[in-house]
XYZ file of C-alpha atoms in Angstrom:
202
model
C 0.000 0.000 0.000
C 2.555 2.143 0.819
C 4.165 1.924 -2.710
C 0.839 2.416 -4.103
C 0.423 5.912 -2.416
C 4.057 7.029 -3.588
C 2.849 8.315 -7.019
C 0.035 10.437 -5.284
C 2.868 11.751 -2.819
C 5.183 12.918 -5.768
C 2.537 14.228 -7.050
C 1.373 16.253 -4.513
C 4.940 17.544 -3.749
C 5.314 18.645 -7.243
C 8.091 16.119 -8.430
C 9.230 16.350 -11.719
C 7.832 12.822 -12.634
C 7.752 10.858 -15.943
C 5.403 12.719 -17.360
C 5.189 15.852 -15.811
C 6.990 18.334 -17.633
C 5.605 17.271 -21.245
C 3.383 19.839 -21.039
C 5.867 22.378 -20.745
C 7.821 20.730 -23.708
C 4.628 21.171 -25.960
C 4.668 24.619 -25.274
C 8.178 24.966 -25.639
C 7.803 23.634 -29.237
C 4.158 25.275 -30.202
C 6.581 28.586 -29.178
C 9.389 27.547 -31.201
C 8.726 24.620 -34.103
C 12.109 24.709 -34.908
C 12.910 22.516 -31.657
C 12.646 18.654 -32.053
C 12.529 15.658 -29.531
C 16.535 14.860 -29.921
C 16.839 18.429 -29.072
C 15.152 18.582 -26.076
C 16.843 15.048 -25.161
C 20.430 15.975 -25.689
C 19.582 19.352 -24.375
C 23.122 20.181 -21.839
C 22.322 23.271 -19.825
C 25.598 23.544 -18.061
C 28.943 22.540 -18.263
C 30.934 22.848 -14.793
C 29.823 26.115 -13.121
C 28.840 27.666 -16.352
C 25.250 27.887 -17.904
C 26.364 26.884 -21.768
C 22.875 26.604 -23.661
C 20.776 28.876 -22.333
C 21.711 32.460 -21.711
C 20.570 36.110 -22.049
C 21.839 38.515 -25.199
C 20.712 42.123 -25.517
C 17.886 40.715 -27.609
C 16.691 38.334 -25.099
C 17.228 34.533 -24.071
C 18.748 32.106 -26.455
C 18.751 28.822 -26.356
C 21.623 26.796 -28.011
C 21.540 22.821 -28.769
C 21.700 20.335 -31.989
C 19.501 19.079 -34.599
C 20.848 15.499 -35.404
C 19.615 15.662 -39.128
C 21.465 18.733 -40.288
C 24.750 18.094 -41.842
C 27.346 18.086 -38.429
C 28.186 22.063 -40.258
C 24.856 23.046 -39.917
C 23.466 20.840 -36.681
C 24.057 23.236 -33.771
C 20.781 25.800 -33.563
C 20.198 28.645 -31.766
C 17.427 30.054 -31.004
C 16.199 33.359 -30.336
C 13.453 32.639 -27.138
C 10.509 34.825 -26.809
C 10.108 35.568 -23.283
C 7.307 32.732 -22.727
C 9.491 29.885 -23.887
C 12.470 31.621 -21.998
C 10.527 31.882 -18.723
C 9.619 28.276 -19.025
C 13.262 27.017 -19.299
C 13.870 28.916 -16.165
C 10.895 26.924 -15.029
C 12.155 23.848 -15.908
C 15.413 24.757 -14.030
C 14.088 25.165 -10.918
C 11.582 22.505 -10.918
C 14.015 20.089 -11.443
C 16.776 21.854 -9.233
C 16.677 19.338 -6.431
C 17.357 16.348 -8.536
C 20.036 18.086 -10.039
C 21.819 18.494 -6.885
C 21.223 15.622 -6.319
C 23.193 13.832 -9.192
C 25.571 16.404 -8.973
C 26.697 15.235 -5.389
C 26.751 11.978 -6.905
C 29.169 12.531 -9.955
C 26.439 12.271 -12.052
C 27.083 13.641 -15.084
C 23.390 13.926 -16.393
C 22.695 16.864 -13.729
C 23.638 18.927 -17.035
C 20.812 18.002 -18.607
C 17.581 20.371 -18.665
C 14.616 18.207 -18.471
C 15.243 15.391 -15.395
C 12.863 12.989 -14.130
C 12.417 11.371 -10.520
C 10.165 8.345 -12.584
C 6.807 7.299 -11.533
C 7.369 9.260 -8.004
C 11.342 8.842 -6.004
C 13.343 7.277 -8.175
C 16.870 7.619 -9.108
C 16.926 10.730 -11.294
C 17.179 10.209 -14.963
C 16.878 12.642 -17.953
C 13.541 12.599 -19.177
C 12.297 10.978 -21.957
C 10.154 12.495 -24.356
C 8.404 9.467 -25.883
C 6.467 8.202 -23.164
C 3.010 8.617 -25.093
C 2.686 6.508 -27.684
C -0.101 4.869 -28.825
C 0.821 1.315 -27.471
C 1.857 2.415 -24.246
C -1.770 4.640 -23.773
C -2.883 0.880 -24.948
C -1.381 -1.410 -22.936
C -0.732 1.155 -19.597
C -4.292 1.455 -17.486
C -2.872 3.759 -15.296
C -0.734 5.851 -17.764
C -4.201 6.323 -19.388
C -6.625 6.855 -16.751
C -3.687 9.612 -15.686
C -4.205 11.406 -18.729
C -7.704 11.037 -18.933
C -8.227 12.816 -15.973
C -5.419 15.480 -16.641
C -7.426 16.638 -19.898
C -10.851 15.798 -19.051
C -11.285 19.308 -17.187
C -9.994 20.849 -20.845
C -11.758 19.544 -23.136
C -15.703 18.765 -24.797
C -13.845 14.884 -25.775
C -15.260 12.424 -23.775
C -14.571 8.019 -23.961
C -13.243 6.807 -26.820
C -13.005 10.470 -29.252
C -10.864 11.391 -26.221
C -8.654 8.243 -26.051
C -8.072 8.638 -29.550
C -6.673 11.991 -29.063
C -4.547 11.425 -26.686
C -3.103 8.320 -28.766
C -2.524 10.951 -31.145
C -0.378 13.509 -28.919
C 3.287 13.635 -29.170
C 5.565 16.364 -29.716
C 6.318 15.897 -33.255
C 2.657 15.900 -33.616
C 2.461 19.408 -32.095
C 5.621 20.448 -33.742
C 3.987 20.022 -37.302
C 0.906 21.774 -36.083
C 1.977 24.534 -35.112
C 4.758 25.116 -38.394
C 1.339 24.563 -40.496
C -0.961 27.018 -37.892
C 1.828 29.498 -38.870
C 2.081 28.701 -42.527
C -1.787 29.272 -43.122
C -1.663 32.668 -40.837
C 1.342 34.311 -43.203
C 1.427 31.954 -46.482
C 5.437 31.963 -46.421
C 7.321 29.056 -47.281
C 10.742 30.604 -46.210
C 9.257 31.377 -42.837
C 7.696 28.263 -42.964
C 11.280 26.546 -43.014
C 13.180 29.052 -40.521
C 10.422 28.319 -38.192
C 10.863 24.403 -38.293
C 14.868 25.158 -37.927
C 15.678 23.854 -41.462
C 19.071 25.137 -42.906
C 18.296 25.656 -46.047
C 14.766 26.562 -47.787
């Protein structure tokens, strides 16, 4: 029983758990198409003492990591935050503050990462995956998808199975897409439309 009420505790303590900060990772990419899953995953935020990928300019925040399919030339991207997506990377940060102490004190070299995880409640931090909703997990996880049943419910008119089928359908390469195309149809550009999905070339 105890272990059963663990997940409830983390919960209520506001642990960074599995799935906890994707909704801050959809925003960060409805803000900013041009960043991908491998960029939030190999995301390094600091490097000794030093804050590396994410600093302030006179123009604002910018946020510095790699695009795997660029040529190696061409794979490092920064990016210009506006101050939404910059004050949710400071978010981020000190959400997941603790557990970077934590694996700091440990030799751990992951505390560099950005987005860390504690797992289903207190578990060993870990940096956090961002392909935890697929379709066959929602499918063959009850409680992953009771969770977000009940996280979205309060959101939206969906209800049983149209529901279900929508969150099968989330993911952030999903909402990356969306939002380049939301864009695309507001200002009919198709340069834009590649700068804002972080392609080198048009």
């Amino acid at each position: 029983r105890y272990g059963e009420r663990l997940p409830a505790l983390g919960k209520l303590l506001g642990l960074p758990t599995s799935h906890a900060l994707f909704p801050i990772q959809c925003l960060l990419t409805i803000y900013h198409p041009e960043i991908t899953v491998s960029f939030l995953e190999d995301l390094v935020i600091w490097d000794g003492p030093k804050r590396i990928s994410f600093y302030r300019t006179n123009k604002g925040y910018m946020l510095v990591g790699f695009k795997d399919r660029r040529k190696s030339k061409h794979s490092e991207q920064k990016i210009l935050l506006c101050p939404r997506a910059a004050a949710l990377v400071r978010m981020v940060e000190e959400i997941t503050e603790p557990l970077r102490e934590y694996l700091r004190k440990n030799n751990d070299p992951n505390w560099q990462k950005l987005f860390l995880t504690s797992g289903s409640s207190f578990s060993y931090p870990i940096p956090a995956s961002m392909n935890l909703l697929t379709k066959d997990r929602i499918n063959s996880v009850p409680s992953l998808r009771k969770m977000m049943v009940e996280a979205l419910q309060p959101f939206t008119e969906k209800h049983g199975e149209e529901l279900l089928d929508f969150i099968k359908k989330l993911s952030l390469s999903r909402v990356r897409a969306q939002s380049a195309v939301a864009d695309y149809i507001q200002n009919h550009s198709l340069t834009r439309l590649a700068r804002k999905l972080g392609h080198a070339f048009y």
